[in-house]
PDB file of C-alpha atoms in Angstrom:
ATOM      1  CA  UNK A   1     -11.532  17.858  -1.308  1.00 38.00           C
ATOM      2  CA  UNK A   2     -12.711  14.322  -0.882  1.00 37.00           C
ATOM      3  CA  UNK A   3     -10.357  11.565  -0.889  1.00 38.00           C
ATOM      4  CA  UNK A   4     -11.054   8.751  -3.376  1.00 34.00           C
ATOM      5  CA  UNK A   5      -9.961   5.190  -3.114  1.00 38.00           C
ATOM      6  CA  UNK A   6      -9.032   2.816  -6.003  1.00 36.00           C
ATOM      7  CA  UNK A   7      -8.910  -0.945  -6.180  1.00 38.00           C
ATOM      8  CA  UNK A   8      -6.321  -2.533  -8.579  1.00 39.00           C
ATOM      9  CA  UNK A   9      -6.163  -5.718 -10.025  1.00 38.00           C
ATOM     10  CA  UNK A  10      -3.229  -7.960 -10.016  1.00 37.00           C
ATOM     11  CA  UNK A  11      -3.849 -10.073 -13.343  1.00 37.00           C
ATOM     12  CA  UNK A  12      -5.374  -7.273 -15.251  1.00 37.00           C
ATOM     13  CA  UNK A  13      -3.542  -6.270 -18.439  1.00 35.00           C
ATOM     14  CA  UNK A  14      -3.141  -2.903 -20.302  1.00 34.00           C
ATOM     15  CA  UNK A  15      -6.064  -1.951 -22.522  1.00 34.00           C
ATOM     16  CA  UNK A  16      -8.171  -4.751 -21.187  1.00 32.00           C
ATOM     17  CA  UNK A  17     -11.948  -4.328 -21.209  1.00 28.00           C
ATOM     18  CA  UNK A  18     -13.118  -7.613 -19.785  1.00 31.00           C
ATOM     19  CA  UNK A  19     -15.209  -8.021 -16.932  1.00 29.00           C
ATOM     20  CA  UNK A  20     -13.363  -7.699 -13.407  1.00 25.00           C
ATOM     21  CA  UNK A  21     -15.073 -10.904 -12.286  1.00 28.00           C
ATOM     22  CA  UNK A  22     -12.964 -12.756 -15.077  1.00 26.00           C
ATOM     23  CA  UNK A  23     -10.036 -10.752 -14.370  1.00 28.00           C
ATOM     24  CA  UNK A  24      -9.578 -12.140 -10.741  1.00 33.00           C
ATOM     25  CA  UNK A  25      -9.231 -10.869  -7.128  1.00 35.00           C
ATOM     26  CA  UNK A  26      -7.753  -7.614  -5.910  1.00 38.00           C
ATOM     27  CA  UNK A  27      -4.436  -7.903  -4.438  1.00 39.00           C
ATOM     28  CA  UNK A  28      -3.976  -4.596  -2.891  1.00 41.00           C
ATOM     29  CA  UNK A  29      -5.799  -1.224  -1.966  1.00 47.00           C
ATOM     30  CA  UNK A  30      -4.020   1.918  -2.958  1.00 52.00           C
ATOM     31  CA  UNK A  31      -5.286   5.267  -1.708  1.00 50.00           C
ATOM     32  CA  UNK A  32      -4.432   8.086  -4.108  1.00 45.00           C
ATOM     33  CA  UNK A  33      -4.923  11.713  -3.526  1.00 43.00           C
ATOM     34  CA  UNK A  34      -4.453  15.033  -5.611  1.00 38.00           C
ATOM     35  CA  UNK A  35      -1.601  16.517  -4.002  1.00 42.00           C
ATOM     36  CA  UNK A  36      -1.526  20.520  -3.991  1.00 39.00           C
ATOM     37  CA  UNK A  37       1.850  21.385  -2.030  1.00 45.00           C
ATOM     38  CA  UNK A  38       1.654  24.687   0.095  1.00 43.00           C
ATOM     39  CA  UNK A  39       3.669  27.415  -1.993  1.00 41.00           C
ATOM     40  CA  UNK A  40       5.953  27.754   0.816  1.00 42.00           C
ATOM     41  CA  UNK A  41       7.321  23.993   0.486  1.00 45.00           C
ATOM     42  CA  UNK A  42       7.791  24.411  -3.336  1.00 42.00           C
ATOM     43  CA  UNK A  43      11.355  25.475  -2.701  1.00 43.00           C
ATOM     44  CA  UNK A  44      12.051  22.806  -0.273  1.00 55.00           C
ATOM     45  CA  UNK A  45      12.280  19.293  -2.052  1.00 73.00           C
ATOM     46  CA  UNK A  46      11.636  16.464   0.270  1.00 84.00           C
ATOM     47  CA  UNK A  47      14.409  13.972   1.075  1.00 90.00           C
ATOM     48  CA  UNK A  48      12.659  10.855  -0.322  1.00 93.00           C
ATOM     49  CA  UNK A  49      10.210   9.865  -2.881  1.00 91.00           C
ATOM     50  CA  UNK A  50       8.853   6.857  -0.993  1.00 95.00           C
ATOM     51  CA  UNK A  51       8.339   5.668   2.629  1.00 97.00           C
ATOM     52  CA  UNK A  52       8.154   2.318   3.807  1.00 98.00           C
ATOM     53  CA  UNK A  53       6.947   1.773   7.430  1.00 98.00           C
ATOM     54  CA  UNK A  54       8.023  -1.800   8.322  1.00 97.00           C
ATOM     55  CA  UNK A  55       8.704  -3.925  11.298  1.00 94.00           C
ATOM     56  CA  UNK A  56       7.111  -6.976  13.387  1.00 91.00           C
ATOM     57  CA  UNK A  57       3.451  -7.457  13.937  1.00 86.00           C
ATOM     58  CA  UNK A  58       1.641  -4.848  16.298  1.00 84.00           C
ATOM     59  CA  UNK A  59       4.466  -2.545  16.359  1.00 92.00           C
ATOM     60  CA  UNK A  60       2.366   0.356  15.236  1.00 93.00           C
ATOM     61  CA  UNK A  61       2.996   0.304  11.283  1.00 95.00           C
ATOM     62  CA  UNK A  62      -0.595   1.019  10.224  1.00 93.00           C
ATOM     63  CA  UNK A  63      -1.350   3.319  13.009  1.00 95.00           C
ATOM     64  CA  UNK A  64       1.715   5.614  12.076  1.00 97.00           C
ATOM     65  CA  UNK A  65       0.907   5.367   8.182  1.00 97.00           C
ATOM     66  CA  UNK A  66      -2.631   6.592   8.596  1.00 95.00           C
ATOM     67  CA  UNK A  67      -1.330   9.401  10.839  1.00 96.00           C
ATOM     68  CA  UNK A  68       1.288  10.189   8.214  1.00 96.00           C
ATOM     69  CA  UNK A  69      -1.311  10.096   5.327  1.00 93.00           C
ATOM     70  CA  UNK A  70      -2.851  13.145   7.026  1.00 92.00           C
ATOM     71  CA  UNK A  71       0.129  15.007   8.149  1.00 92.00           C
ATOM     72  CA  UNK A  72       2.613  14.857   5.384  1.00 92.00           C
ATOM     73  CA  UNK A  73       2.291  15.534   1.392  1.00 89.00           C
ATOM     74  CA  UNK A  74       1.167  12.049   0.065  1.00 91.00           C
ATOM     75  CA  UNK A  75       0.857  11.313  -3.482  1.00 88.00           C
ATOM     76  CA  UNK A  76      -0.472   7.630  -3.134  1.00 91.00           C
ATOM     77  CA  UNK A  77      -0.834   5.386   0.125  1.00 94.00           C
ATOM     78  CA  UNK A  78      -0.303   1.564  -0.348  1.00 94.00           C
ATOM     79  CA  UNK A  79      -2.219  -0.155   2.354  1.00 93.00           C
ATOM     80  CA  UNK A  80      -1.263  -3.551   3.585  1.00 91.00           C
ATOM     81  CA  UNK A  81      -1.482  -6.022   0.807  1.00 92.00           C
ATOM     82  CA  UNK A  82      -0.560  -9.377   2.639  1.00 89.00           C
ATOM     83  CA  UNK A  83      -4.172  -9.471   4.524  1.00 86.00           C
ATOM     84  CA  UNK A  84      -5.953  -9.225   1.155  1.00 88.00           C
ATOM     85  CA  UNK A  85      -3.850 -11.690  -0.572  1.00 90.00           C
ATOM     86  CA  UNK A  86      -4.307 -14.058   2.196  1.00 89.00           C
ATOM     87  CA  UNK A  87      -8.066 -13.618   2.474  1.00 87.00           C
ATOM     88  CA  UNK A  88      -8.518 -14.017  -1.261  1.00 89.00           C
ATOM     89  CA  UNK A  89      -6.052 -16.829  -2.182  1.00 87.00           C
ATOM     90  CA  UNK A  90      -7.647 -18.894   0.898  1.00 87.00           C
ATOM     91  CA  UNK A  91      -4.016 -18.650   2.998  1.00 88.00           C
ATOM     92  CA  UNK A  92      -3.971 -18.350   6.722  1.00 80.00           C
ATOM     93  CA  UNK A  93      -1.132 -17.502   9.414  1.00 74.00           C
ATOM     94  CA  UNK A  94      -0.895 -21.310   9.899  1.00 77.00           C
ATOM     95  CA  UNK A  95       0.825 -21.102   6.163  1.00 78.00           C
ATOM     96  CA  UNK A  96       3.803 -18.961   8.000  1.00 71.00           C
ATOM     97  CA  UNK A  97       6.658 -20.989   9.743  1.00 68.00           C
ATOM     98  CA  UNK A  98       8.210 -24.423   8.698  1.00 67.00           C
ATOM     99  CA  UNK A  99       6.044 -26.408   6.353  1.00 68.00           C
ATOM    100  CA  UNK A 100       4.215 -23.133   5.327  1.00 74.00           C
ATOM    101  CA  UNK A 101       3.234 -22.140   1.741  1.00 85.00           C
ATOM    102  CA  UNK A 102       5.925 -20.453  -0.006  1.00 91.00           C
ATOM    103  CA  UNK A 103       3.774 -19.530  -2.895  1.00 91.00           C
ATOM    104  CA  UNK A 104       1.672 -17.156  -0.508  1.00 91.00           C
ATOM    105  CA  UNK A 105       4.916 -15.391   0.051  1.00 92.00           C
ATOM    106  CA  UNK A 106       5.617 -14.963  -3.699  1.00 94.00           C
ATOM    107  CA  UNK A 107       1.885 -13.754  -4.032  1.00 93.00           C
ATOM    108  CA  UNK A 108       2.298 -11.068  -1.478  1.00 94.00           C
ATOM    109  CA  UNK A 109       5.643  -9.626  -2.800  1.00 96.00           C
ATOM    110  CA  UNK A 110       4.353  -9.474  -6.241  1.00 95.00           C
ATOM    111  CA  UNK A 111       1.136  -7.753  -5.138  1.00 94.00           C
ATOM    112  CA  UNK A 112       3.188  -5.382  -3.242  1.00 96.00           C
ATOM    113  CA  UNK A 113       5.421  -4.697  -6.260  1.00 96.00           C
ATOM    114  CA  UNK A 114       2.638  -4.003  -8.775  1.00 93.00           C
ATOM    115  CA  UNK A 115       0.959  -1.657  -6.236  1.00 93.00           C
ATOM    116  CA  UNK A 116       4.263   0.265  -5.947  1.00 93.00           C
ATOM    117  CA  UNK A 117       4.633   0.528  -9.681  1.00 91.00           C
ATOM    118  CA  UNK A 118       1.286   1.856 -10.201  1.00 88.00           C
ATOM    119  CA  UNK A 119       1.811   4.233  -7.532  1.00 89.00           C
ATOM    120  CA  UNK A 120       4.783   5.739  -9.129  1.00 82.00           C
ATOM    121  CA  UNK A 121       3.469   6.223 -12.778  1.00 76.00           C
ATOM    122  CA  UNK A 122       3.351   9.573 -14.093  1.00 64.00           C
ATOM    123  CA  UNK A 123       0.568  11.214 -15.989  1.00 57.00           C
ATOM    124  CA  UNK A 124       0.550  10.277 -19.519  1.00 53.00           C
ATOM    125  CA  UNK A 125       1.851   6.817 -18.842  1.00 52.00           C
ATOM    126  CA  UNK A 126      -0.734   4.651 -20.307  1.00 46.00           C
ATOM    127  CA  UNK A 127       1.412   1.385 -20.873  1.00 44.00           C
ATOM    128  CA  UNK A 128       0.210  -0.541 -17.675  1.00 43.00           C
ATOM    129  CA  UNK A 129      -2.531   1.716 -16.229  1.00 37.00           C
ATOM    130  CA  UNK A 130      -5.735  -0.324 -15.663  1.00 37.00           C
ATOM    131  CA  UNK A 131      -8.850   0.953 -17.805  1.00 28.00           C
ATOM    132  CA  UNK A 132     -10.903   1.080 -14.706  1.00 28.00           C
ATOM    133  CA  UNK A 133      -8.910   3.430 -12.891  1.00 30.00           C
ATOM    134  CA  UNK A 134     -10.621   6.839 -12.918  1.00 31.00           C
ATOM    135  CA  UNK A 135      -7.616   8.932 -11.571  1.00 35.00           C
ATOM    136  CA  UNK A 136      -3.933   8.352 -11.798  1.00 41.00           C
ATOM    137  CA  UNK A 137      -1.302   9.708  -9.391  1.00 42.00           C
ATOM    138  CA  UNK A 138      -0.234  13.098 -10.178  1.00 45.00           C
ATOM    139  CA  UNK A 139       3.093  14.293 -11.164  1.00 44.00           C
ATOM    140  CA  UNK A 140       4.498  15.988  -8.013  1.00 55.00           C
ATOM    141  CA  UNK A 141       7.349  15.902  -5.484  1.00 62.00           C
ATOM    142  CA  UNK A 142       4.846  14.224  -2.992  1.00 84.00           C
ATOM    143  CA  UNK A 143       5.690  11.005  -1.454  1.00 91.00           C
ATOM    144  CA  UNK A 144       4.442   7.373  -2.064  1.00 93.00           C
ATOM    145  CA  UNK A 145       3.667   6.071   1.368  1.00 95.00           C
ATOM    146  CA  UNK A 146       3.735   2.131   1.883  1.00 96.00           C
ATOM    147  CA  UNK A 147       2.523   0.229   4.676  1.00 96.00           C
ATOM    148  CA  UNK A 148       5.167  -2.765   4.730  1.00 96.00           C
ATOM    149  CA  UNK A 149       7.217  -3.393   1.758  1.00 97.00           C
ATOM    150  CA  UNK A 150       8.413  -6.306  -0.529  1.00 97.00           C
ATOM    151  CA  UNK A 151      11.102  -7.283   1.962  1.00 97.00           C
ATOM    152  CA  UNK A 152       8.399  -8.527   4.486  1.00 95.00           C
ATOM    153  CA  UNK A 153       7.688 -11.674   2.540  1.00 95.00           C
ATOM    154  CA  UNK A 154      11.138 -12.377   1.996  1.00 96.00           C
ATOM    155  CA  UNK A 155      11.834 -12.513   5.691  1.00 94.00           C
ATOM    156  CA  UNK A 156       8.990 -14.834   6.105  1.00 90.00           C
ATOM    157  CA  UNK A 157       9.577 -17.188   3.092  1.00 91.00           C
ATOM    158  CA  UNK A 158      12.885 -18.218   5.202  1.00 89.00           C
ATOM    159  CA  UNK A 159      10.422 -19.408   7.859  1.00 86.00           C
ATOM    160  CA  UNK A 160       8.709 -21.826   5.438  1.00 86.00           C
ATOM    161  CA  UNK A 161      11.835 -24.167   5.252  1.00 86.00           C
ATOM    162  CA  UNK A 162      14.459 -25.715   7.374  1.00 87.00           C
ATOM    163  CA  UNK A 163      17.291 -23.547   8.613  1.00 86.00           C
ATOM    164  CA  UNK A 164      19.391 -25.478   6.135  1.00 88.00           C
ATOM    165  CA  UNK A 165      17.225 -24.212   3.156  1.00 90.00           C
ATOM    166  CA  UNK A 166      16.629 -20.692   4.419  1.00 90.00           C
ATOM    167  CA  UNK A 167      19.399 -18.632   2.701  1.00 92.00           C
ATOM    168  CA  UNK A 168      18.859 -20.578  -0.568  1.00 93.00           C
ATOM    169  CA  UNK A 169      14.882 -20.097  -0.507  1.00 93.00           C
ATOM    170  CA  UNK A 170      15.187 -16.324   0.249  1.00 95.00           C
ATOM    171  CA  UNK A 171      18.031 -15.849  -2.410  1.00 95.00           C
ATOM    172  CA  UNK A 172      15.512 -17.160  -5.133  1.00 95.00           C
ATOM    173  CA  UNK A 173      13.034 -14.427  -4.085  1.00 96.00           C
ATOM    174  CA  UNK A 174      16.064 -11.713  -3.981  1.00 97.00           C
ATOM    175  CA  UNK A 175      16.802 -12.980  -7.489  1.00 97.00           C
ATOM    176  CA  UNK A 176      13.360 -12.567  -8.742  1.00 96.00           C
ATOM    177  CA  UNK A 177      13.300 -10.140 -11.809  1.00 96.00           C
ATOM    178  CA  UNK A 178      10.561  -7.692 -10.580  1.00 95.00           C
ATOM    179  CA  UNK A 179      12.278  -7.387  -7.097  1.00 97.00           C
ATOM    180  CA  UNK A 180      15.663  -6.762  -8.811  1.00 97.00           C
ATOM    181  CA  UNK A 181      14.089  -3.819 -10.721  1.00 95.00           C
ATOM    182  CA  UNK A 182      12.587  -2.017  -7.947  1.00 96.00           C
ATOM    183  CA  UNK A 183      15.854  -2.545  -5.625  1.00 97.00           C
ATOM    184  CA  UNK A 184      17.519   0.477  -6.793  1.00 96.00           C
ATOM    185  CA  UNK A 185      14.579   2.415  -5.752  1.00 96.00           C
ATOM    186  CA  UNK A 186      14.502   0.755  -2.280  1.00 97.00           C
ATOM    187  CA  UNK A 187      18.019   1.937  -1.655  1.00 97.00           C
ATOM    188  CA  UNK A 188      17.062   5.717  -2.157  1.00 96.00           C
ATOM    189  CA  UNK A 189      13.891   5.061  -0.344  1.00 97.00           C
ATOM    190  CA  UNK A 190      12.967   6.133   3.401  1.00 97.00           C
ATOM    191  CA  UNK A 191      12.629   2.858   5.326  1.00 98.00           C
ATOM    192  CA  UNK A 192      11.225   3.338   8.870  1.00 98.00           C
ATOM    193  CA  UNK A 193      11.986   0.322  11.080  1.00 97.00           C
ATOM    194  CA  UNK A 194       9.860  -0.063  14.273  1.00 95.00           C
ATOM    195  CA  UNK A 195      10.894  -2.061  17.029  1.00 91.00           C
ATOM    196  CA  UNK A 196       8.452  -4.575  18.649  1.00 86.00           C
ATOM    197  CA  UNK A 197       6.211  -3.046  21.515  1.00 85.00           C
ATOM    198  CA  UNK A 198       5.004  -5.881  23.756  1.00 80.00           C
ATOM    199  CA  UNK A 199       2.235  -4.000  25.159  1.00 81.00           C
ATOM    200  CA  UNK A 200       0.603  -3.264  21.894  1.00 73.00           C
ATOM    201  CA  UNK A 201       0.355  -6.970  20.881  1.00 68.00           C
ATOM    202  CA  UNK A 202      -3.161  -7.817  19.501  1.00 66.00           C
ATOM    203  CA  UNK A 203      -4.280 -10.910  18.054  1.00 58.00           C
ATOM    204  CA  UNK A 204      -6.547 -10.526  15.078  1.00 51.00           C
ATOM    205  CA  UNK A 205      -6.548 -13.964  13.736  1.00 52.00           C
ATOM    206  CA  UNK A 206      -4.612 -13.091  10.670  1.00 46.00           C
ATOM    207  CA  UNK A 207      -1.145 -12.008  11.568  1.00 50.00           C
ATOM    208  CA  UNK A 208       1.522 -14.361  13.038  1.00 52.00           C
ATOM    209  CA  UNK A 209       2.295 -13.030  16.701  1.00 50.00           C
ATOM    210  CA  UNK A 210       5.204 -15.674  17.201  1.00 56.00           C
ATOM    211  CA  UNK A 211       8.832 -14.693  16.773  1.00 71.00           C
ATOM    212  CA  UNK A 212       8.263 -10.657  16.531  1.00 69.00           C
ATOM    213  CA  UNK A 213      11.923 -10.242  17.859  1.00 80.00           C
ATOM    214  CA  UNK A 214      13.161 -12.593  15.291  1.00 88.00           C
ATOM    215  CA  UNK A 215      11.373 -10.932  12.487  1.00 90.00           C
ATOM    216  CA  UNK A 216      12.913  -7.514  13.482  1.00 91.00           C
ATOM    217  CA  UNK A 217      16.248  -8.716  13.679  1.00 93.00           C
ATOM    218  CA  UNK A 218      16.216 -10.731  10.320  1.00 94.00           C
ATOM    219  CA  UNK A 219      14.479  -7.666   8.692  1.00 95.00           C
ATOM    220  CA  UNK A 220      17.284  -5.236   9.889  1.00 96.00           C
ATOM    221  CA  UNK A 221      19.969  -7.785   8.596  1.00 96.00           C
ATOM    222  CA  UNK A 222      18.093  -7.862   5.373  1.00 97.00           C
ATOM    223  CA  UNK A 223      18.011  -4.131   5.005  1.00 98.00           C
ATOM    224  CA  UNK A 224      21.788  -4.284   5.651  1.00 97.00           C
ATOM    225  CA  UNK A 225      22.656  -6.960   3.365  1.00 97.00           C
ATOM    226  CA  UNK A 226      20.911  -4.994   0.484  1.00 98.00           C
ATOM    227  CA  UNK A 227      22.521  -1.768   1.243  1.00 97.00           C
ATOM    228  CA  UNK A 228      19.009   0.138   2.190  1.00 98.00           C
ATOM    229  CA  UNK A 229      19.648   2.651   4.677  1.00 96.00           C
ATOM    230  CA  UNK A 230      16.837   2.799   7.391  1.00 97.00           C
ATOM    231  CA  UNK A 231      15.847   4.697  10.374  1.00 97.00           C
ATOM    232  CA  UNK A 232      14.577   2.947  13.612  1.00 96.00           C
ATOM    233  CA  UNK A 233      11.878   4.020  16.114  1.00 96.00           C
ATOM    234  CA  UNK A 234      12.338   2.389  19.621  1.00 93.00           C
ATOM    235  CA  UNK A 235       9.840   0.909  21.852  1.00 92.00           C
ATOM    236  CA  UNK A 236      10.608   3.867  24.102  1.00 94.00           C
ATOM    237  CA  UNK A 237       8.887   6.171  21.425  1.00 95.00           C
ATOM    238  CA  UNK A 238       5.244   5.418  22.082  1.00 94.00           C
ATOM    239  CA  UNK A 239       3.383   8.536  21.425  1.00 96.00           C
ATOM    240  CA  UNK A 240       2.100   8.745  17.855  1.00 96.00           C
ATOM    241  CA  UNK A 241       2.891  12.496  17.180  1.00 96.00           C
ATOM    242  CA  UNK A 242       6.407  11.959  18.323  1.00 96.00           C
ATOM    243  CA  UNK A 243       6.675   9.123  15.635  1.00 96.00           C
ATOM    244  CA  UNK A 244       5.074  11.400  13.142  1.00 96.00           C
ATOM    245  CA  UNK A 245       7.518  14.122  13.921  1.00 95.00           C
ATOM    246  CA  UNK A 246      10.459  11.825  13.643  1.00 96.00           C
ATOM    247  CA  UNK A 247       9.450  10.843   9.989  1.00 96.00           C
ATOM    248  CA  UNK A 248       8.738  14.299   9.100  1.00 94.00           C
ATOM    249  CA  UNK A 249      12.226  15.514   9.951  1.00 94.00           C
ATOM    250  CA  UNK A 250      13.885  12.522   8.116  1.00 95.00           C
ATOM    251  CA  UNK A 251      11.604  13.324   5.225  1.00 93.00           C
ATOM    252  CA  UNK A 252      12.918  16.989   5.323  1.00 90.00           C
ATOM    253  CA  UNK A 253      10.342  19.076   6.973  1.00 83.00           C
ATOM    254  CA  UNK A 254      12.310  19.849  10.191  1.00 61.00           C
ATOM    255  CA  UNK A 255      14.039  22.543   9.009  1.00 48.00           C
ATOM    256  CA  UNK A 256      10.763  24.776   9.378  1.00 47.00           C
ATOM    257  CA  UNK A 257      10.071  26.420  12.694  1.00 46.00           C
ATOM    258  CA  UNK A 258       7.503  24.642  14.492  1.00 46.00           C
ATOM    259  CA  UNK A 259       4.866  27.630  14.265  1.00 49.00           C
ATOM    260  CA  UNK A 260       5.407  27.652  10.458  1.00 52.00           C
ATOM    261  CA  UNK A 261       5.397  23.683  10.251  1.00 49.00           C
ATOM    262  CA  UNK A 262       2.018  23.606  12.224  1.00 51.00           C
ATOM    263  CA  UNK A 263       0.638  25.937   9.878  1.00 55.00           C
ATOM    264  CA  UNK A 264       1.344  24.164   6.751  1.00 57.00           C
ATOM    265  CA  UNK A 265       0.471  20.950   8.150  1.00 55.00           C
ATOM    266  CA  UNK A 266      -2.898  22.669   9.289  1.00 56.00           C
ATOM    267  CA  UNK A 267      -3.187  24.318   5.709  1.00 58.00           C
ATOM    268  CA  UNK A 268      -2.606  20.568   4.424  1.00 55.00           C
ATOM    269  CA  UNK A 269      -5.328  19.086   6.420  1.00 54.00           C
ATOM    270  CA  UNK A 270      -7.840  21.557   5.634  1.00 58.00           C
ATOM    271  CA  UNK A 271      -7.293  21.259   2.079  1.00 62.00           C
ATOM    272  CA  UNK A 272      -7.446  17.553   2.185  1.00 56.00           C
ATOM    273  CA  UNK A 273     -11.076  17.665   4.266  1.00 57.00           C
ATOM    274  CA  UNK A 274     -12.364  20.184   1.644  1.00 59.00           C
ATOM    275  CA  UNK A 275     -12.643  23.013   4.167  1.00 54.00           C
TER     276      UNK A 275
END
């Protein structure tokens, strides 16, 4: 089976058949796969429908997501939206921090929420599905995997203003109608919070490398404030496969004997590769 990548458009309206150049830029990338869960898993419902991998820069979020996408049943994989929004809207990492552009964080949050909404749609739901998408996520028990969440820009927006205005500015984003709609889903999802790992820090010219510890602390506080349960992976767990095993366990796959689990995951990998 081959994997197909789909590009969505933030500004596109349902039923529209206008040229994509008129409709605007792409604000996220979503990788969709057709899930076929192994028969042995059909009687073992997963603990969560959505996984969010979050944390500061250079904590290994994308690396972990890429590995999970190959080793757990994934219905849709939402890749980092912030980088695309920044590129398409002309923002840079200088727009993060005091004096930064609040509108950038709003754009990132809404792009993330839209991508998540489309990933959770069921077959037959034509109300908001863009006409140029040729395949919808299928109805299954497989998970939606997200590299970051809508909480990230809510943390960052507080850095755009003085400390006196931080709480007020973040509250405006938390009160956003679209965010409030998704909050109950967040509270039932698996959030995996990665600790910063100093030796992994790489300057790619896009992401902010400052205050990684502060971002981690404020994100953890925000999760607690919103009553969103989360699991943590500390800096002592650097082995990628060990990280994957932790997430598999939280997802509900740890009940399998190691040999059976390895066989099922091998079956899943072969199916995805088309062998």
